[in-house]
Short mmCIF file of N, CA and C in Angstrom, two decimals:
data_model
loop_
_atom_site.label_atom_id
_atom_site.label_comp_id
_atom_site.label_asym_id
_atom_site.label_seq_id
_atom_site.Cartn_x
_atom_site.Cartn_y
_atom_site.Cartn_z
N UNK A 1 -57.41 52.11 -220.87
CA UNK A 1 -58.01 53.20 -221.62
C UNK A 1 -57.00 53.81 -222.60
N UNK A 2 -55.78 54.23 -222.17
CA UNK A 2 -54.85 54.70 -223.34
C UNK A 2 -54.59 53.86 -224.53
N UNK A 3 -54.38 52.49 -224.40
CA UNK A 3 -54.49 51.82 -225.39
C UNK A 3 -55.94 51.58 -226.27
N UNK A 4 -56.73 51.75 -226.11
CA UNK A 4 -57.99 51.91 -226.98
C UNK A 4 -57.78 53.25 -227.54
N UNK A 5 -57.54 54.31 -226.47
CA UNK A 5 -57.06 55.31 -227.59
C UNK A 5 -55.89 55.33 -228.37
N UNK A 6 -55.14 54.83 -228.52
CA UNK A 6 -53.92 54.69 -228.97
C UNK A 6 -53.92 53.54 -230.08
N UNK A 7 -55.27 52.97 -230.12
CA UNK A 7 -55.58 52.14 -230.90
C UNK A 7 -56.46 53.01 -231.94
N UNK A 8 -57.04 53.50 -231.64
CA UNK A 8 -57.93 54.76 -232.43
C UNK A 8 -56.99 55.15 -233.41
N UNK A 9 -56.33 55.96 -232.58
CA UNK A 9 -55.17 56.79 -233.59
C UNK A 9 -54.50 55.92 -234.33
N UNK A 10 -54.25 54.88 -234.30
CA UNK A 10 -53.20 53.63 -234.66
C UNK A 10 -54.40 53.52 -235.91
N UNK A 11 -55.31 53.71 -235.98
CA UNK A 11 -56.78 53.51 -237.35
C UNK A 11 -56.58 54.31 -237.64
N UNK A 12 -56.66 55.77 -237.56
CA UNK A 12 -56.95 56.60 -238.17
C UNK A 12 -55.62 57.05 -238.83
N UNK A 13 -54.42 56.51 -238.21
CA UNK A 13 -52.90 57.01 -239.03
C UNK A 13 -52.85 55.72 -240.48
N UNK A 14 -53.92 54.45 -240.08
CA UNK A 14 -53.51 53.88 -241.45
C UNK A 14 -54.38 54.03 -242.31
N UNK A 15 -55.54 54.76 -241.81
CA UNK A 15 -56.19 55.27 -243.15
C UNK A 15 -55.52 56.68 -243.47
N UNK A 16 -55.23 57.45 -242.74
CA UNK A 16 -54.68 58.89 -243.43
C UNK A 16 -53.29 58.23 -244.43
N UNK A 17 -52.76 57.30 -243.86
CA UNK A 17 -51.26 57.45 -244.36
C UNK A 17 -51.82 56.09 -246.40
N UNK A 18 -52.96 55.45 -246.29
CA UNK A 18 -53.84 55.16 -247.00
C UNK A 18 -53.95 55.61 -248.07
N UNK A 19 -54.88 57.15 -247.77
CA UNK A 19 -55.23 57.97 -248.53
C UNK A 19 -53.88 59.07 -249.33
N UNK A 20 -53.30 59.29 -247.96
CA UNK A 20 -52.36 60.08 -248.57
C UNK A 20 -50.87 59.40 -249.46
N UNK A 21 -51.30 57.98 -249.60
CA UNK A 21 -50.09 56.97 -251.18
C UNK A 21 -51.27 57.29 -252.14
N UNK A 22 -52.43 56.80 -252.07
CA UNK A 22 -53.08 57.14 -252.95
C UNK A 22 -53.40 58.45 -253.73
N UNK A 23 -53.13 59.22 -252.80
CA UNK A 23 -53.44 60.78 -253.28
C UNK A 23 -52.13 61.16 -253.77
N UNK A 24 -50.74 60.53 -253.54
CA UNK A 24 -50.04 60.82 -253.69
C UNK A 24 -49.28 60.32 -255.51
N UNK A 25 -50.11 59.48 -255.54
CA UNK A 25 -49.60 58.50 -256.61
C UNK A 25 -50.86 58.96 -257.89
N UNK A 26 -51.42 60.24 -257.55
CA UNK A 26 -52.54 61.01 -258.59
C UNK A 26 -52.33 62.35 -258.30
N UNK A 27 -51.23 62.69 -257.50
CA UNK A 27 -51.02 63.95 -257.95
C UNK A 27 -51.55 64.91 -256.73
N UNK A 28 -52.84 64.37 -255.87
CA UNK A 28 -53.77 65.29 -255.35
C UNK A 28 -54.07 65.47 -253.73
N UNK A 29 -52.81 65.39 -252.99
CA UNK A 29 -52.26 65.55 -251.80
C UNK A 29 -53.23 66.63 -250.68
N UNK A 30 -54.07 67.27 -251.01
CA UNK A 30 -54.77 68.18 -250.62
C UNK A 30 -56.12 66.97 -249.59
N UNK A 31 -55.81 67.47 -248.56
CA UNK A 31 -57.38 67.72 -247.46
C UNK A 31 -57.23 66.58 -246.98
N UNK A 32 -56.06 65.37 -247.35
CA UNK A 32 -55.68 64.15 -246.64
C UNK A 32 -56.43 64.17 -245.31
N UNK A 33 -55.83 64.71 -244.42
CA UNK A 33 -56.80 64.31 -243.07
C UNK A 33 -58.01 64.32 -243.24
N UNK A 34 -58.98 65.41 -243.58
CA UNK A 34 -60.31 65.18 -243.74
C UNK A 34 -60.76 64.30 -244.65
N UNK A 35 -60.28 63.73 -245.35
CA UNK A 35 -60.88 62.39 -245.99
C UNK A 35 -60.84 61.18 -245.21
N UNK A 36 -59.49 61.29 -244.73
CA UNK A 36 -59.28 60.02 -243.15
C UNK A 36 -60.36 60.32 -242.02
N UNK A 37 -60.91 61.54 -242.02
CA UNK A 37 -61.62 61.49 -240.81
C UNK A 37 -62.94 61.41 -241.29
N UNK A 38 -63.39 62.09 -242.70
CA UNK A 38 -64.48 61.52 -243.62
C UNK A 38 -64.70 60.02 -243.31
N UNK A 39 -63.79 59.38 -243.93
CA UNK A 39 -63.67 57.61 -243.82
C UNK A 39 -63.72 57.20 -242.81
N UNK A 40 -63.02 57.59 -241.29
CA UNK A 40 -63.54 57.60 -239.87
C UNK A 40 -65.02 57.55 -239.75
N UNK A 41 -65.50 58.48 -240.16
CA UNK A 41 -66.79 58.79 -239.59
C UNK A 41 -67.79 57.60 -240.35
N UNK A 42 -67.56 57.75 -241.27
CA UNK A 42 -68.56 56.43 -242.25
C UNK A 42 -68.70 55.22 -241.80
N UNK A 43 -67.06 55.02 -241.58
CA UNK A 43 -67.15 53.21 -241.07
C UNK A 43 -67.72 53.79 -239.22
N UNK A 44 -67.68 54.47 -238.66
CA UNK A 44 -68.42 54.74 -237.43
C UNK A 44 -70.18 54.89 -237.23
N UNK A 45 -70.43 55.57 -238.65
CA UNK A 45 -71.86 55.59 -238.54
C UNK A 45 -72.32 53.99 -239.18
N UNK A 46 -71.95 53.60 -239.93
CA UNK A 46 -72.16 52.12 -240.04
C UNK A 46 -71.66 51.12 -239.14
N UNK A 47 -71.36 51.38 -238.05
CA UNK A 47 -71.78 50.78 -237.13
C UNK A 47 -72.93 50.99 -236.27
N UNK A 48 -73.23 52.35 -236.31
CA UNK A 48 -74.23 52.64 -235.70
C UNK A 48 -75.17 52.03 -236.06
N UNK A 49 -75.56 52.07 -237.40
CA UNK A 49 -76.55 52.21 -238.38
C UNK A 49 -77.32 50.19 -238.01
N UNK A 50 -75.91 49.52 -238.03
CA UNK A 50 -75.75 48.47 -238.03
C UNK A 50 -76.66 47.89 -236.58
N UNK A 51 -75.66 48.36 -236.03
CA UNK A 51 -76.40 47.91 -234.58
C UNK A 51 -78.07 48.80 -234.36
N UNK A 52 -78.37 49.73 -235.01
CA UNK A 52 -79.83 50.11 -235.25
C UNK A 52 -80.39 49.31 -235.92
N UNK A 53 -80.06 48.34 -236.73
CA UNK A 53 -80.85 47.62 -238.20
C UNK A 53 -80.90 46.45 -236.76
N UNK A 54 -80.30 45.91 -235.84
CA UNK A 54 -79.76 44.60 -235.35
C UNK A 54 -81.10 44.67 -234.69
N UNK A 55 -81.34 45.92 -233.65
CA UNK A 55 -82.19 46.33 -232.70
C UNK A 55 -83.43 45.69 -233.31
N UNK A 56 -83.98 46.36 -234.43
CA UNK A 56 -85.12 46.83 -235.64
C UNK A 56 -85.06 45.70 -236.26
N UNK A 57 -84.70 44.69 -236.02
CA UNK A 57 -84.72 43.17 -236.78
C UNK A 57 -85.18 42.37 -234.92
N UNK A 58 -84.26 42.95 -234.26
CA UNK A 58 -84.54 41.73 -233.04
C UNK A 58 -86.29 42.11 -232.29
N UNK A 59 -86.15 43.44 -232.36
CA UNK A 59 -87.89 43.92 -231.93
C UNK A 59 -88.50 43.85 -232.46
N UNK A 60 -88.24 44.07 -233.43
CA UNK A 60 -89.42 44.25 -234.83
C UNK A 60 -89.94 45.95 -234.62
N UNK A 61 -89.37 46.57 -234.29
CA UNK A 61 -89.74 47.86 -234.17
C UNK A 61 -89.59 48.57 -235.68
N UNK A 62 -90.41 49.45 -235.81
CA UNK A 62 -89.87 50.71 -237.22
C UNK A 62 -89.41 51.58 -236.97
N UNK A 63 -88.96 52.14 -236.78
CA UNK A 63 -88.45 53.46 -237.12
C UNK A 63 -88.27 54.23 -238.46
N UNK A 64 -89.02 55.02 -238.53
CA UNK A 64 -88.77 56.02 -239.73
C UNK A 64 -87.74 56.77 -240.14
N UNK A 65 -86.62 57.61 -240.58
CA UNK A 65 -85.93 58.19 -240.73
C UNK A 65 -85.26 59.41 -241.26
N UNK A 66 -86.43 59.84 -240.80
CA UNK A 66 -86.08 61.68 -241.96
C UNK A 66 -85.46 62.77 -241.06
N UNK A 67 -85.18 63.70 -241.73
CA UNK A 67 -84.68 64.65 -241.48
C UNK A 67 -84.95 65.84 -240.36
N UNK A 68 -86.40 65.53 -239.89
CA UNK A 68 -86.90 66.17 -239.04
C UNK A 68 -86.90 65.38 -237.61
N UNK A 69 -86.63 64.06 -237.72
CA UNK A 69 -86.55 63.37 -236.10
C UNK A 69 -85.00 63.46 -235.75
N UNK A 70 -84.84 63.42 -234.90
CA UNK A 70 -83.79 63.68 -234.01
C UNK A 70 -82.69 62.54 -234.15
N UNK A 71 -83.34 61.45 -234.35
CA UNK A 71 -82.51 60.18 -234.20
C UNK A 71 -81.53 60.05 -235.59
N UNK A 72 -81.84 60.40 -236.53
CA UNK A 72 -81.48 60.81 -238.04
C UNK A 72 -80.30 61.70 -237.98
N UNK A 73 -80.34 62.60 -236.93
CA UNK A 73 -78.70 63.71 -237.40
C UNK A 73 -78.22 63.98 -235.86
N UNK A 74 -79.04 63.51 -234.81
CA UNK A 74 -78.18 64.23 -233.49
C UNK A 74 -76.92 62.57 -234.11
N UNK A 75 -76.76 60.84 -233.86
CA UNK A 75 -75.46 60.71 -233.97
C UNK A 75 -74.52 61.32 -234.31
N UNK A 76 -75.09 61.55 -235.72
CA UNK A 76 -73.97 62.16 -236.69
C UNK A 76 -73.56 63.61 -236.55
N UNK A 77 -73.96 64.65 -235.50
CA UNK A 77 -73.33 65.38 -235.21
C UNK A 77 -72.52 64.76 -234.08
N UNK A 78 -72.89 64.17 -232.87
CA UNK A 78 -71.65 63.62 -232.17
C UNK A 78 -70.96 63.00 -232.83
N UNK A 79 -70.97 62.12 -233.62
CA UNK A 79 -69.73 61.43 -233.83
C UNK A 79 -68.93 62.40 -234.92
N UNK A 80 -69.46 63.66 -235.15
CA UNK A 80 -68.64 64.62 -235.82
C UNK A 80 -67.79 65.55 -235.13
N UNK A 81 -68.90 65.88 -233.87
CA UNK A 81 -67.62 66.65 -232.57
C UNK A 81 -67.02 65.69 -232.30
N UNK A 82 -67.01 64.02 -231.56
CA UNK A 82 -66.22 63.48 -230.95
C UNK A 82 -64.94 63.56 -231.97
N UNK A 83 -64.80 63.21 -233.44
CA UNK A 83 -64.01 62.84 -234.22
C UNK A 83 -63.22 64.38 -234.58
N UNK A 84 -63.68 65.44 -234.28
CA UNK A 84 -62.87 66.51 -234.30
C UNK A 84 -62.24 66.68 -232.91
N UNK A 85 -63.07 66.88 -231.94
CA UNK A 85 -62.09 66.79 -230.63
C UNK A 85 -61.06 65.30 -230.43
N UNK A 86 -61.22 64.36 -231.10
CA UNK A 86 -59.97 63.39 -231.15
C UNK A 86 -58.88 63.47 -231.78
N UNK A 87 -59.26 63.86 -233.10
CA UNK A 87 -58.59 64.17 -233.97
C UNK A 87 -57.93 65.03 -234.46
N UNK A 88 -58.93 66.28 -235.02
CA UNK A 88 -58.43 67.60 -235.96
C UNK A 88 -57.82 68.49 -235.02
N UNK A 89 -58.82 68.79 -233.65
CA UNK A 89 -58.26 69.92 -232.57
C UNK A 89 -57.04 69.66 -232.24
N UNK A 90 -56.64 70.72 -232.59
CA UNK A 90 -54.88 70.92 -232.32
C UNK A 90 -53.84 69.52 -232.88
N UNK A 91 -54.70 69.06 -233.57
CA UNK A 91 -54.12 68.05 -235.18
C UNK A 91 -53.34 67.03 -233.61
N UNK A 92 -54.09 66.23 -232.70
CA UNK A 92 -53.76 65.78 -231.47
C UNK A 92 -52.92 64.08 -232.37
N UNK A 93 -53.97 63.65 -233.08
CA UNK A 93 -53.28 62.35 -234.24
C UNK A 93 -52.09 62.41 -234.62
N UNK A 94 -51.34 64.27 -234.56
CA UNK A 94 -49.70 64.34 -235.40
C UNK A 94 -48.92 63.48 -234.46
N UNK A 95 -49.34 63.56 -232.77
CA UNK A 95 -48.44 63.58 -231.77
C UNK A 95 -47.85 61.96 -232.12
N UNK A 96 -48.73 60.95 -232.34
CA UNK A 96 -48.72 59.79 -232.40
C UNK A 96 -47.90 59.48 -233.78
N UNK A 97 -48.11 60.15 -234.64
CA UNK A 97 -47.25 60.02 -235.94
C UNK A 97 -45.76 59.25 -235.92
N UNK A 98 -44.58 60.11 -234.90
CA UNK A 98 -43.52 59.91 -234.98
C UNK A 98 -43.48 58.13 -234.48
N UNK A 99 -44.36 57.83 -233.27
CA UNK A 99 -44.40 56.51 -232.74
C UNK A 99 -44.66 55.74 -233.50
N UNK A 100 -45.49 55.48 -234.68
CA UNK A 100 -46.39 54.83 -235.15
C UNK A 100 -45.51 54.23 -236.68
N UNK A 101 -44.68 56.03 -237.27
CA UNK A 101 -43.46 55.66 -237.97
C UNK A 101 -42.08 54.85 -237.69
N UNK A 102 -42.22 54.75 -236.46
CA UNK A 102 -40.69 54.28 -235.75
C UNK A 102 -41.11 52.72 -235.60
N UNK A 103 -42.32 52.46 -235.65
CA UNK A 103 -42.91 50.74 -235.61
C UNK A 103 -41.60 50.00 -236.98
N UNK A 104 -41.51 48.61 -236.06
CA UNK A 104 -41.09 47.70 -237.14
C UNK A 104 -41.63 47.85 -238.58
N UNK A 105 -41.24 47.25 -239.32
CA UNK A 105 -41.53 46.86 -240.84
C UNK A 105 -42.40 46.09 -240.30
N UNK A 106 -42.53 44.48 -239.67
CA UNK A 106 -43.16 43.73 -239.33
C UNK A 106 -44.65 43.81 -238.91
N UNK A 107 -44.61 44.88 -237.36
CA UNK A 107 -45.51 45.30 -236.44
C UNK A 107 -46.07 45.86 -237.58
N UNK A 108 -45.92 46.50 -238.24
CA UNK A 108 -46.62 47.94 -239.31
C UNK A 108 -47.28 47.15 -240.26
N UNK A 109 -47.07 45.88 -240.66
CA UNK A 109 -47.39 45.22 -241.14
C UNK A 109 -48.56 44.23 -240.80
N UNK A 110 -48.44 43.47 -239.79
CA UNK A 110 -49.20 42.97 -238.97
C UNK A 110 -50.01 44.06 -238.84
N UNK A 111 -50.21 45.26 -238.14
CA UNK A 111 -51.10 45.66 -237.49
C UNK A 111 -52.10 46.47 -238.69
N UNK A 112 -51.18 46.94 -239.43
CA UNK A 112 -52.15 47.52 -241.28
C UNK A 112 -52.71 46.45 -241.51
N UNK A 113 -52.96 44.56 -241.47
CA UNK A 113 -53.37 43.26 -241.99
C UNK A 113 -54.60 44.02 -240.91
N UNK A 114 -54.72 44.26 -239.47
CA UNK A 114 -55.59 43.89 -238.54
C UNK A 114 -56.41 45.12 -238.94
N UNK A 115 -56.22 46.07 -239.27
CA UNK A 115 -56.84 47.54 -239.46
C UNK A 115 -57.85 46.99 -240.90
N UNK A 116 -56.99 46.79 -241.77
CA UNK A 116 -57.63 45.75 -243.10
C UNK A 116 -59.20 44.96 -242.64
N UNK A 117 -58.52 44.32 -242.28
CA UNK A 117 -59.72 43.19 -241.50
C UNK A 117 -60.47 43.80 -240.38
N UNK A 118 -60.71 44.61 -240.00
CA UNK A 118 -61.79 45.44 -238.93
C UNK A 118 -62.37 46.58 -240.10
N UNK A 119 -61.99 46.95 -240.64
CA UNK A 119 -62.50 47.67 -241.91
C UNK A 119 -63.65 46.88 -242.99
N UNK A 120 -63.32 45.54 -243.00
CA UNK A 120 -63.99 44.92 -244.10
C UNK A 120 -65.10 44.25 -243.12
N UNK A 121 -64.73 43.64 -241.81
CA UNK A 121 -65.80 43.40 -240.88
C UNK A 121 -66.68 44.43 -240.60
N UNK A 122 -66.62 45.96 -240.98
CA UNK A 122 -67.53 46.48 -240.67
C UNK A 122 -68.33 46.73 -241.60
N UNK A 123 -67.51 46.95 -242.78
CA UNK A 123 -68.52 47.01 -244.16
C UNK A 123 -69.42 45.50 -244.26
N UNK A 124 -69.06 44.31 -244.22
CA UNK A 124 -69.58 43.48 -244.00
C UNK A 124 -70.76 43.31 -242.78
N UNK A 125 -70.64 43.75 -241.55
CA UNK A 125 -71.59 43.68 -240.82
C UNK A 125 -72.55 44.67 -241.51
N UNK A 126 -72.13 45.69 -242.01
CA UNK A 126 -73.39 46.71 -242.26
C UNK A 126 -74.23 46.11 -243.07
N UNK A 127 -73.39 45.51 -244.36
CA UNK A 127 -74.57 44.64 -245.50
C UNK A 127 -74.94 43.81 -244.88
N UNK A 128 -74.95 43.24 -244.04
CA UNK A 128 -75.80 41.68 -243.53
C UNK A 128 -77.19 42.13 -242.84
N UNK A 129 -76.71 43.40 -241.75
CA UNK A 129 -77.83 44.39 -241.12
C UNK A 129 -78.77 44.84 -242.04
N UNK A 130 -78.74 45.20 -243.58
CA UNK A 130 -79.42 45.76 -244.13
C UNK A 130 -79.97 44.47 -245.26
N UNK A 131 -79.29 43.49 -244.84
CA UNK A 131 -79.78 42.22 -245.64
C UNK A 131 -81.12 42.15 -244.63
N UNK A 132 -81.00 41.36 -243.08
CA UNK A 132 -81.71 41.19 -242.77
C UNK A 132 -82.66 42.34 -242.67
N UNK A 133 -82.56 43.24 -242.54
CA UNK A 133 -83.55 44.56 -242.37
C UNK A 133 -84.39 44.06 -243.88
N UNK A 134 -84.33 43.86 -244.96
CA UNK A 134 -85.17 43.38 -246.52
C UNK A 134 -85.72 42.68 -246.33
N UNK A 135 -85.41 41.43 -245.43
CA UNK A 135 -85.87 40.46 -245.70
C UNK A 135 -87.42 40.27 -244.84
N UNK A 136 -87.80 41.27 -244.01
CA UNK A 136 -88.50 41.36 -243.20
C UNK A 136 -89.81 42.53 -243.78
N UNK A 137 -91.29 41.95 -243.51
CA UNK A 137 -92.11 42.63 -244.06
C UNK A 137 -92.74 44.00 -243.52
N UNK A 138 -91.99 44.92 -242.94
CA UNK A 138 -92.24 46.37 -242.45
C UNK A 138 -93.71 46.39 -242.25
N UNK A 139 -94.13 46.55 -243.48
CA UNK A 139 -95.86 46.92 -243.43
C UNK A 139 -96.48 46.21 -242.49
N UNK A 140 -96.18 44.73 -241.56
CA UNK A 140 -96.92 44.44 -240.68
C UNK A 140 -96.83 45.12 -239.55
N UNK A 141 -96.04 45.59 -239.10
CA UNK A 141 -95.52 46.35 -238.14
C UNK A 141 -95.26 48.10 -237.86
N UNK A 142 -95.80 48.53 -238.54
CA UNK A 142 -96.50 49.89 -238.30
C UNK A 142 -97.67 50.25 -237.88
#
C-alpha cells in the first residue's frame, strides 16, 4: 500500500515539477500545484469516464448525463475531496519532494519516461472509449 501511494505522489511531483518549467520558462509561476492537481483530476475522471463508456458499450445500456442526476457530479466531487485530502491538506505531496529530488539523474529519468507513458495511455484509452461509444446506434436502446 505505501508504494501505490508513493507512486501517486511520484505522478503528481512530475506533473507539478512539469508545469512549474513550463510556467517557469513564461514568466507565470503562480497556482503551480493547483494546475498539477487540476491535471490530476482530468486524467482521473477520464478514467472514469472511460471505464463508464467500456460498461455502456459492453451492456448496451444508456445513460443520460446532465446535471441533475447524481452520477454526473457526485465522482467528481470525490475525486475532488480524495485529491485534496492527498494532496493540498497540509501540502502532504511537499513531504515527498526532498526524496523524489535526491533520485538519480537516471531513476528520474526512467521513471518521468513511465509517468509519460501512463499519461498518454490514458488519454488514449479515453479516445478509443468514446470511439467505440460513436460507433454504436443509441436510439435503439432507449
Amino acid at each position: 500500500m505505501k508504494s501505490i501511494k508513493k507512486s501517486y505522489y511520484y505522478f503528481f511531483y512530475k506533473i507539478y515539477h512539469s508545469i512549474w518549467y513550463t510556467s517557469k520558462a513564461f514568466g507565470g509561476e503562480t497556482l503551480v500545484s493547483s494546475k498539477a492537481g487540476l491535471v490530476m483530476l482530468a486524467l482521473e475522471l477520464w478514467i472514469l469516464i472511460s471505464l463508464g463508456a467500456y460498461y455502456a458499450v459492453y451492456t448496451k445500456t444508456f445513460t443520460e448525463l446532465t446535471i441533475t442526476k447524481p452520477i454526473a457530479y457526485i465522482p467528481v466531487i470525490v475525486l475532488f475531496a480524495f485529491n485534496y485530502f492527498t494532496l493540498d491538506y497540509k501540502d502532504k505531496w511537499k513531504q515527498y519532494n526532498n526524496e523524489f529530488d535526491n533520485y538519480s539523474k537516471r531513476k528520474n529519468c526512467i521513471a518521468g519516461w513511465i509517468v509519460f507513458g501512463i499519461i498518454v495511455l490514458i488519454i488514449t484509452n479515453f479516445t478509443y472509449s468514446l470511439y467505440l461509444m460513436s460507433e454504436i446506434d443509441w436510439s435503439k436502446y432507449r
